[in-house]
Amino acid sequence: DQQVKQNSPSLSVQEGRISILNCDYTNSMFDYFLWYKKYPAEGPTFLISISSIKDKNEDGRFTVFLNKSAKHLSLHIVPSQPGDSAVYFCAALNYGGSQGNLIFGKGTKLSVKP
Amino acid sequence: DTGVSQDPRHKITKRGQNVTFRCDPISEHNRLYWYRQTLGQGPEFLTYFQNEAQLEKSRLLSDRFSAERPKGSFSTLEIQRTEQGDSAMYLCASSPWGRNTEAFFGQGTRLTVV
């Protein structure tokens, strides 16, 4: 049973517009969420994270929103750039319970067209 | 420190052979993780270490897999009697557990079993 779900395998956006990537989770014990970006033949690169005590975290062009009641988070990229084209993974963690491992979604492939 | 380092980057082996991968984490990080990623999937957790102690192993880690982290520094992942289903990208990550939870990944080892 997938605990972290990214239901959109791909997303195509025009350069300069907003990209919104979505993620849903089922385990209410998750209390920390992360987004990773991955280029082909490379390891995932950490992008941004959010604790469950917050509902928003912003870092430059990247903002993550968390809706705990809906068990949903989203990553907003504004403005989108061609270099943002990559696979984006949502990951969750039970930090308070000392669970060590990140649980990843299957990823969403973002294509930003010039 | 240039980040998490994995060796080799690519490995092609014949079915039935043993292979060993190495991971050098970021020096001050006390947690080290091994993940496996196959096409179209997110990284799947295999095992993790807190310093030299192996704290958790996934059910994905069959008896043919063994991981070590002697002295709490580098780690090795060995696969014995490789099978074609072992073909995947093997990712190592480290994190400074206790200060923050972001795990930083290496570039991975691509294993192909022929």
XYZ file of C-alpha atoms in Angstrom:
228
model
C 0.000 0.000 0.000
C 1.474 3.293 -1.106
C 1.718 5.719 1.777
C 2.853 8.643 -0.367
C 1.108 9.201 -3.666
C 1.902 11.471 -6.560
C -1.004 10.884 -8.894
C 0.265 12.930 -11.831
C 3.116 11.141 -13.604
C 3.857 14.210 -15.697
C 3.197 17.943 -15.944
C 3.959 20.374 -18.745
C 4.149 24.114 -18.080
C 5.136 27.172 -20.076
C 8.218 29.081 -18.990
C 7.339 31.924 -16.626
C 4.102 30.338 -15.463
C 3.411 28.552 -12.181
C 4.091 24.849 -11.738
C 2.021 23.058 -9.103
C 3.017 19.549 -8.104
C 0.750 17.608 -5.791
C 1.282 14.892 -3.225
C -1.091 12.964 -0.970
C -0.249 10.781 1.986
C -2.173 8.256 4.017
C -0.139 7.816 7.192
C -1.223 10.353 9.816
C 2.005 9.684 11.746
C 4.049 11.507 9.110
C 5.195 14.810 10.569
C 7.850 16.011 8.154
C 7.681 16.319 4.396
C 10.338 16.939 1.781
C 10.558 17.575 -1.939
C 13.432 16.287 -4.008
C 14.355 17.021 -7.597
C 16.053 14.444 -9.783
C 17.804 14.730 -13.116
C 18.452 11.596 -15.198
C 21.424 9.494 -14.058
C 21.835 11.560 -10.885
C 20.754 11.123 -7.289
C 17.821 13.136 -5.904
C 18.650 16.667 -4.752
C 16.925 18.117 -1.708
C 14.726 21.080 -2.587
C 12.528 22.174 0.301
C 10.872 20.716 3.388
C 8.045 21.449 5.792
C 7.221 20.365 9.306
C 3.663 19.363 10.156
C 3.418 22.272 12.597
C 3.507 24.657 9.636
C 1.255 25.057 6.659
C 3.643 26.903 4.379
C 7.361 27.159 3.761
C 8.946 29.352 1.133
C 12.426 29.385 -0.362
C 12.942 31.663 -3.320
C 10.838 30.471 -6.249
C 9.733 27.355 -4.340
C 6.859 27.200 -1.858
C 5.462 24.116 -0.201
C 1.951 24.100 1.221
C 0.699 21.522 3.690
C -2.963 20.723 4.378
C -2.900 18.256 7.257
C -6.634 17.713 7.405
C -6.646 16.675 3.754
C -3.285 14.866 4.053
C -2.144 16.820 1.043
C 0.859 18.890 0.141
C 1.856 20.796 -2.931
C 4.977 22.370 -4.356
C 4.622 25.650 -6.221
C 7.368 26.886 -8.513
C 7.020 30.493 -9.625
C 8.159 31.476 -12.165
C 8.976 28.165 -13.824
C 12.221 27.961 -15.770
C 13.422 25.409 -18.356
C 16.125 24.310 -15.898
C 13.359 23.177 -13.551
C 12.553 20.332 -15.934
C 13.196 17.193 -13.888
C 11.392 14.515 -11.893
C 10.095 15.772 -8.555
C 9.636 13.394 -5.650
C 7.571 14.006 -2.563
C 8.825 12.234 0.582
C 7.495 11.865 4.118
C 8.983 11.011 7.467
C 7.780 10.155 10.963
C 10.436 12.274 12.658
C 8.707 12.465 16.020
C 8.501 8.691 16.145
C 12.181 8.389 15.256
C 11.347 6.466 12.117
C 14.507 6.763 10.141
C 13.528 6.300 6.573
C 11.952 8.614 4.070
C 8.959 7.222 2.192
C 8.895 8.460 -1.393
C 6.157 8.900 -3.949
C 6.632 7.696 -7.519
C 7.483 11.141 -8.795
C 6.103 13.698 -11.247
C 8.055 14.562 -14.361
C 7.945 18.325 -14.919
C 8.641 19.744 -18.359
C 8.999 23.511 -18.624
C 8.743 24.660 -22.215
C 10.533 27.824 -23.386
C 33.552 17.940 1.662
C 31.975 17.512 -1.734
C 28.912 15.535 -0.674
C 27.911 11.892 -0.667
C 30.139 9.778 -2.876
C 29.258 6.406 -4.353
C 31.484 3.944 -6.142
C 31.228 2.571 -8.753
C 28.823 4.688 -10.786
C 27.988 1.800 -13.060
C 28.306 -1.963 -12.652
C 27.449 -4.679 -15.157
C 27.581 -8.198 -13.795
C 26.544 -11.668 -14.812
C 23.688 -13.343 -13.017
C 24.926 -15.306 -10.027
C 27.927 -13.103 -9.354
C 28.447 -11.083 -6.169
C 28.752 -7.304 -6.246
C 29.726 -4.736 -3.638
C 29.017 -1.014 -3.650
C 30.613 1.632 -1.490
C 29.199 4.855 -0.073
C 31.126 7.658 1.601
C 28.707 9.970 3.418
C 29.155 13.621 4.274
C 31.682 13.499 7.099
C 29.638 14.957 9.956
C 26.481 13.014 9.138
C 25.670 10.222 11.554
C 22.830 8.651 9.576
C 23.390 6.711 6.384
C 20.654 5.242 4.195
C 20.507 2.848 1.274
C 17.694 3.087 -1.252
C 16.929 1.321 -4.503
C 15.206 2.923 -7.464
C 13.755 1.175 -10.488
C 12.257 2.742 -13.592
C 9.070 4.670 -12.923
C 9.324 4.307 -9.181
C 10.466 6.523 -6.374
C 13.425 5.495 -4.231
C 12.553 2.486 -2.075
C 14.084 2.198 1.369
C 16.464 -0.712 1.980
C 18.253 -0.030 5.264
C 19.788 2.667 7.419
C 22.542 3.125 9.976
C 22.905 5.427 12.949
C 26.679 5.645 13.247
C 27.792 1.996 12.984
C 24.502 0.463 14.149
C 22.119 -0.878 11.517
C 18.763 0.226 12.920
C 16.253 -0.886 10.337
C 16.031 -3.174 7.342
C 13.264 -3.233 4.788
C 11.546 -6.437 3.734
C 13.038 -5.643 0.311
C 16.438 -6.542 1.761
C 16.502 -10.277 1.149
C 19.067 -12.655 2.636
C 21.243 -12.064 -0.417
C 21.734 -8.435 0.597
C 24.017 -7.299 3.388
C 25.114 -3.844 4.440
C 27.821 -2.722 6.799
C 29.099 0.530 8.195
C 32.267 -0.233 10.120
C 33.384 2.539 12.467
C 30.395 4.605 11.475
C 32.077 6.083 8.433
C 31.728 4.620 4.928
C 29.245 1.875 4.150
C 29.168 -1.100 1.805
C 26.200 -2.859 0.274
C 26.812 -6.380 -0.990
C 24.483 -8.408 -3.168
C 25.249 -12.098 -3.393
C 24.159 -14.356 -6.249
C 22.743 -11.460 -8.249
C 19.484 -11.895 -10.146
C 18.138 -9.906 -13.085
C 15.540 -8.388 -10.759
C 18.367 -6.755 -8.812
C 19.017 -4.424 -11.755
C 18.334 -0.938 -10.426
C 19.910 2.305 -9.289
C 21.263 1.918 -5.751
C 21.258 5.219 -3.897
C 23.055 6.146 -0.719
C 22.098 9.150 1.399
C 23.275 10.672 4.646
C 21.803 13.104 7.130
C 22.819 14.858 10.345
C 19.960 13.383 12.365
C 19.020 15.523 15.319
C 19.747 18.866 13.711
C 17.669 18.524 10.614
C 16.196 15.705 8.664
C 17.147 16.470 5.091
C 18.905 13.492 3.578
C 21.512 14.233 0.935
C 21.896 11.673 -1.808
C 24.866 10.474 -3.777
C 24.754 10.051 -7.533
C 23.949 6.364 -7.223
C 25.332 3.120 -8.574
C 23.554 1.770 -11.644
C 23.576 -2.049 -11.496
C 22.786 -4.108 -14.575
C 22.564 -7.876 -14.184
C 22.831 -9.742 -17.489
